[in-house]
PDB file of C-alpha atoms in Angstrom:
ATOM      1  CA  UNK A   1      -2.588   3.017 -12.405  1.00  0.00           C
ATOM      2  CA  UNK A   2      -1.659   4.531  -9.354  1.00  0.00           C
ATOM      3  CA  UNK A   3      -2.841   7.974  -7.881  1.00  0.00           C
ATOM      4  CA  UNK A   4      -0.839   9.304  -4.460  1.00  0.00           C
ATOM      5  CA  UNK A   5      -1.733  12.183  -2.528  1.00  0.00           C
ATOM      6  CA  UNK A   6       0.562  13.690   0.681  1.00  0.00           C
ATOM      7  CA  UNK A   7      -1.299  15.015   3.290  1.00  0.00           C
ATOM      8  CA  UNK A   8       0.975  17.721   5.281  1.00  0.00           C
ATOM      9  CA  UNK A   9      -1.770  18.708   8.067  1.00  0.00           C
ATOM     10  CA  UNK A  10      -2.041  14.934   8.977  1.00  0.00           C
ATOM     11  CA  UNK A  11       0.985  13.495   7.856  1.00  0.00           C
ATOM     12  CA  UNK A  12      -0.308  10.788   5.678  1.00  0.00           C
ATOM     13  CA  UNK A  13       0.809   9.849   2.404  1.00  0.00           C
ATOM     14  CA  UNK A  14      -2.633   8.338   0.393  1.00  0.00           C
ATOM     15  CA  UNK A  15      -1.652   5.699  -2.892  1.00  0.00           C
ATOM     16  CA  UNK A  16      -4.643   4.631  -4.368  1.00  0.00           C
ATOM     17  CA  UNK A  17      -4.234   1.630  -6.339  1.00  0.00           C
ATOM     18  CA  UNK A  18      -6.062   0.732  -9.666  1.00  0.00           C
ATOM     19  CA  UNK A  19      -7.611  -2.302 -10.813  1.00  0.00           C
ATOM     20  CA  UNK A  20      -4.549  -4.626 -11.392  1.00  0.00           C
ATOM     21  CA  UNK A  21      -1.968  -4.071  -8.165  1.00  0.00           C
ATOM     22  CA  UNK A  22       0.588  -6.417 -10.134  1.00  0.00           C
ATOM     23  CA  UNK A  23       4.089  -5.809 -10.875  1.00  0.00           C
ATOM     24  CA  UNK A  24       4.064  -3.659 -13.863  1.00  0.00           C
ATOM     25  CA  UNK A  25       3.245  -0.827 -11.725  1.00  0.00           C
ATOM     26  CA  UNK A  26       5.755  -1.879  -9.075  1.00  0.00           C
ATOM     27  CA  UNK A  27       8.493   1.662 -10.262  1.00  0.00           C
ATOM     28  CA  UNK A  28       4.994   3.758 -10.248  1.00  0.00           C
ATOM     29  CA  UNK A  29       4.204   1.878  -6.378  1.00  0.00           C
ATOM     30  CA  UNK A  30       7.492   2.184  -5.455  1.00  0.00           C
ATOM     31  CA  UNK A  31       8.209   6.329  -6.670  1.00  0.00           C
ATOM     32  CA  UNK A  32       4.571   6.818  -4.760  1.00  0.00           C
ATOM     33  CA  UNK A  33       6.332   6.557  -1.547  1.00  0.00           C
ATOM     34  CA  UNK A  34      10.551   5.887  -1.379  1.00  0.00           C
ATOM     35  CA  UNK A  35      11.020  10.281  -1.043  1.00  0.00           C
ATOM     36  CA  UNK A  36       8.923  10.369   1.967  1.00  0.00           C
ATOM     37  CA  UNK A  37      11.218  10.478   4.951  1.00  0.00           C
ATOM     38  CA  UNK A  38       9.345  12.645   7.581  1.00  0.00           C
ATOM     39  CA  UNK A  39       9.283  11.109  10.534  1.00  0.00           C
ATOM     40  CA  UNK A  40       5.703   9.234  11.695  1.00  0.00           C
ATOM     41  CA  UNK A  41       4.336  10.017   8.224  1.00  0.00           C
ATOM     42  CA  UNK A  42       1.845   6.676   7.948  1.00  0.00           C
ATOM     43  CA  UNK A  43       0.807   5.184   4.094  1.00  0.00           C
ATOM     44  CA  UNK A  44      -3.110   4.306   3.310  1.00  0.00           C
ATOM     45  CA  UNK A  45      -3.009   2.092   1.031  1.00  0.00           C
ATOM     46  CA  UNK A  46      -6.837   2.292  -0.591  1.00  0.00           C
ATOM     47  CA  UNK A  47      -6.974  -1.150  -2.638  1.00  0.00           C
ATOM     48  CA  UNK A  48     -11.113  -0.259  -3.068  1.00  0.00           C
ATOM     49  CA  UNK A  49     -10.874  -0.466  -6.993  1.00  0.00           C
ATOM     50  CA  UNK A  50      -8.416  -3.482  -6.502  1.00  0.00           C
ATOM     51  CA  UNK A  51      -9.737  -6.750  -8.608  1.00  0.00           C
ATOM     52  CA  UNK A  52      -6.237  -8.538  -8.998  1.00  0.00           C
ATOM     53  CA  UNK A  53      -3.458  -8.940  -6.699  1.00  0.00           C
ATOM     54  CA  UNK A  54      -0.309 -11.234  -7.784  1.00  0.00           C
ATOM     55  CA  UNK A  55       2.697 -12.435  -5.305  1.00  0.00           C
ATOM     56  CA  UNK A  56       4.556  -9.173  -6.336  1.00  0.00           C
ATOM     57  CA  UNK A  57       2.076  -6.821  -4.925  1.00  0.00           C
ATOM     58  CA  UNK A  58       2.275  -8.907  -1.719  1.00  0.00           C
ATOM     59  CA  UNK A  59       6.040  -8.412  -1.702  1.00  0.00           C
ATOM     60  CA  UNK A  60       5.563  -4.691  -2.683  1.00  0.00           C
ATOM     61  CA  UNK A  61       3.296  -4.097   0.143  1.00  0.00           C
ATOM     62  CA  UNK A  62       6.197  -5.780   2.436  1.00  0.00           C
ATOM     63  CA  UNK A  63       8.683  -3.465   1.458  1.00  0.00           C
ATOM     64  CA  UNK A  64       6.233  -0.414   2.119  1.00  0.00           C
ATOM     65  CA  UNK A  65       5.393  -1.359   5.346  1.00  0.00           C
ATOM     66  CA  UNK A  66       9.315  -1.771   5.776  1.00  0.00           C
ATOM     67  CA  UNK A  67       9.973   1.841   4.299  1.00  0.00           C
ATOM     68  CA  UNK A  68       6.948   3.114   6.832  1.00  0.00           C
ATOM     69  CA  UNK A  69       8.343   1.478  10.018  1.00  0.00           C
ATOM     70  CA  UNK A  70      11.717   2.931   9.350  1.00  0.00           C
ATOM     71  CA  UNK A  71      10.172   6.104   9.871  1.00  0.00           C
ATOM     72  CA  UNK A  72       8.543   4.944  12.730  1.00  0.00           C
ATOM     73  CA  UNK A  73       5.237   5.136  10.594  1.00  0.00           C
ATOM     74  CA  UNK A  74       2.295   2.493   9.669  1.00  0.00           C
ATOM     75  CA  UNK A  75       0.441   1.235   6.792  1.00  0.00           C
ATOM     76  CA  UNK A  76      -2.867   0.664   6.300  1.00  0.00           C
ATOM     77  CA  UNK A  77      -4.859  -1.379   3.712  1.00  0.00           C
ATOM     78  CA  UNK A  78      -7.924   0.994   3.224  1.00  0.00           C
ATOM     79  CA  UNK A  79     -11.654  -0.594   1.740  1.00  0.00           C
ATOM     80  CA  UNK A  80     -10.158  -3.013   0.011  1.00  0.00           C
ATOM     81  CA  UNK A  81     -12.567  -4.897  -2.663  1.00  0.00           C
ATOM     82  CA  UNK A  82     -13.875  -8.021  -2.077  1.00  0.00           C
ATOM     83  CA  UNK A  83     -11.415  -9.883  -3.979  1.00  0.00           C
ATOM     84  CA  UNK A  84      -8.874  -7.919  -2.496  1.00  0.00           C
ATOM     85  CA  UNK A  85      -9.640  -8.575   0.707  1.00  0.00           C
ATOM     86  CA  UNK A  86      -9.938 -12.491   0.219  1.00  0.00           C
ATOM     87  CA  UNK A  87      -6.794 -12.271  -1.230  1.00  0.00           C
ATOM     88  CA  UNK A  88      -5.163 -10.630   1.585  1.00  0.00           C
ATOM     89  CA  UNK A  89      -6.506 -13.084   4.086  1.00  0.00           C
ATOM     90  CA  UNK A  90      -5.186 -16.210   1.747  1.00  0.00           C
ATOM     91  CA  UNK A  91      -1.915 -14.937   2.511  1.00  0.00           C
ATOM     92  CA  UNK A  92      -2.498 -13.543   6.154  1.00  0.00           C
ATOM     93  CA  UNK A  93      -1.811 -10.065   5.348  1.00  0.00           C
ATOM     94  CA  UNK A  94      -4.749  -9.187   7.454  1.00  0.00           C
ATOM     95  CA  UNK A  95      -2.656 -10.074  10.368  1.00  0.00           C
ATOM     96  CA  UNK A  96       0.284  -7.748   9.251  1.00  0.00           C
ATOM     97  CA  UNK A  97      -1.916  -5.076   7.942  1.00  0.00           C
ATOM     98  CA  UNK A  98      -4.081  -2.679   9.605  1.00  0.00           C
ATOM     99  CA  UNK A  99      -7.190  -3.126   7.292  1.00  0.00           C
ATOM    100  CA  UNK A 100      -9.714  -0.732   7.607  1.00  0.00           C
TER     101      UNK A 100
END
């Protein structure tokens, strides 16, 4: 499940990712952030409820940080879990990810 939240005042587009960032919820991921086309507008990415992560979601996250720096924007992994986080590291997303 996948919650997203636009913030105009700050320009920051919030998508708050369930339990299971996999790739059945890659059209919901995906619909959470292709109409945003403001310039700067950056994409937290709060992976806190986040127990499983496949390959998919790694190449999802990719293509949002590709979509973000087209817009000369950035995204941000926000408190992600513990197994998130291990996960990311695995696969070095910590060094293309802000992680916060």
């Amino acid at each position: 499940m996948i919650q997203s939240h636009l913030n105009q005042d700050t320009q920051e587009l919030t998508i708050s990712i369930g339990e299971r960032f996999d790739y059945s919820i890659h059209k919901a991921f995906r619909d959470a952030y292709r109409d945003v086309k403001t310039p700067r507008t950056n994409i937290a990415i709060n992976l806190s409820s986040t127990k499983y992560i496949d390959s998919s979601a790694l190449g999802m996250l990719l293509i949002a940080k590709e979509h973000a720096e087209n817009i000369n924007g950035v995204v941000t992994l926000v408190r992600p879990s513990e197994t998130a986080l291990r996960i990311l590291k695995l696969a070095n997303f910590d060094q293309l990810f802000k992680v916060v």
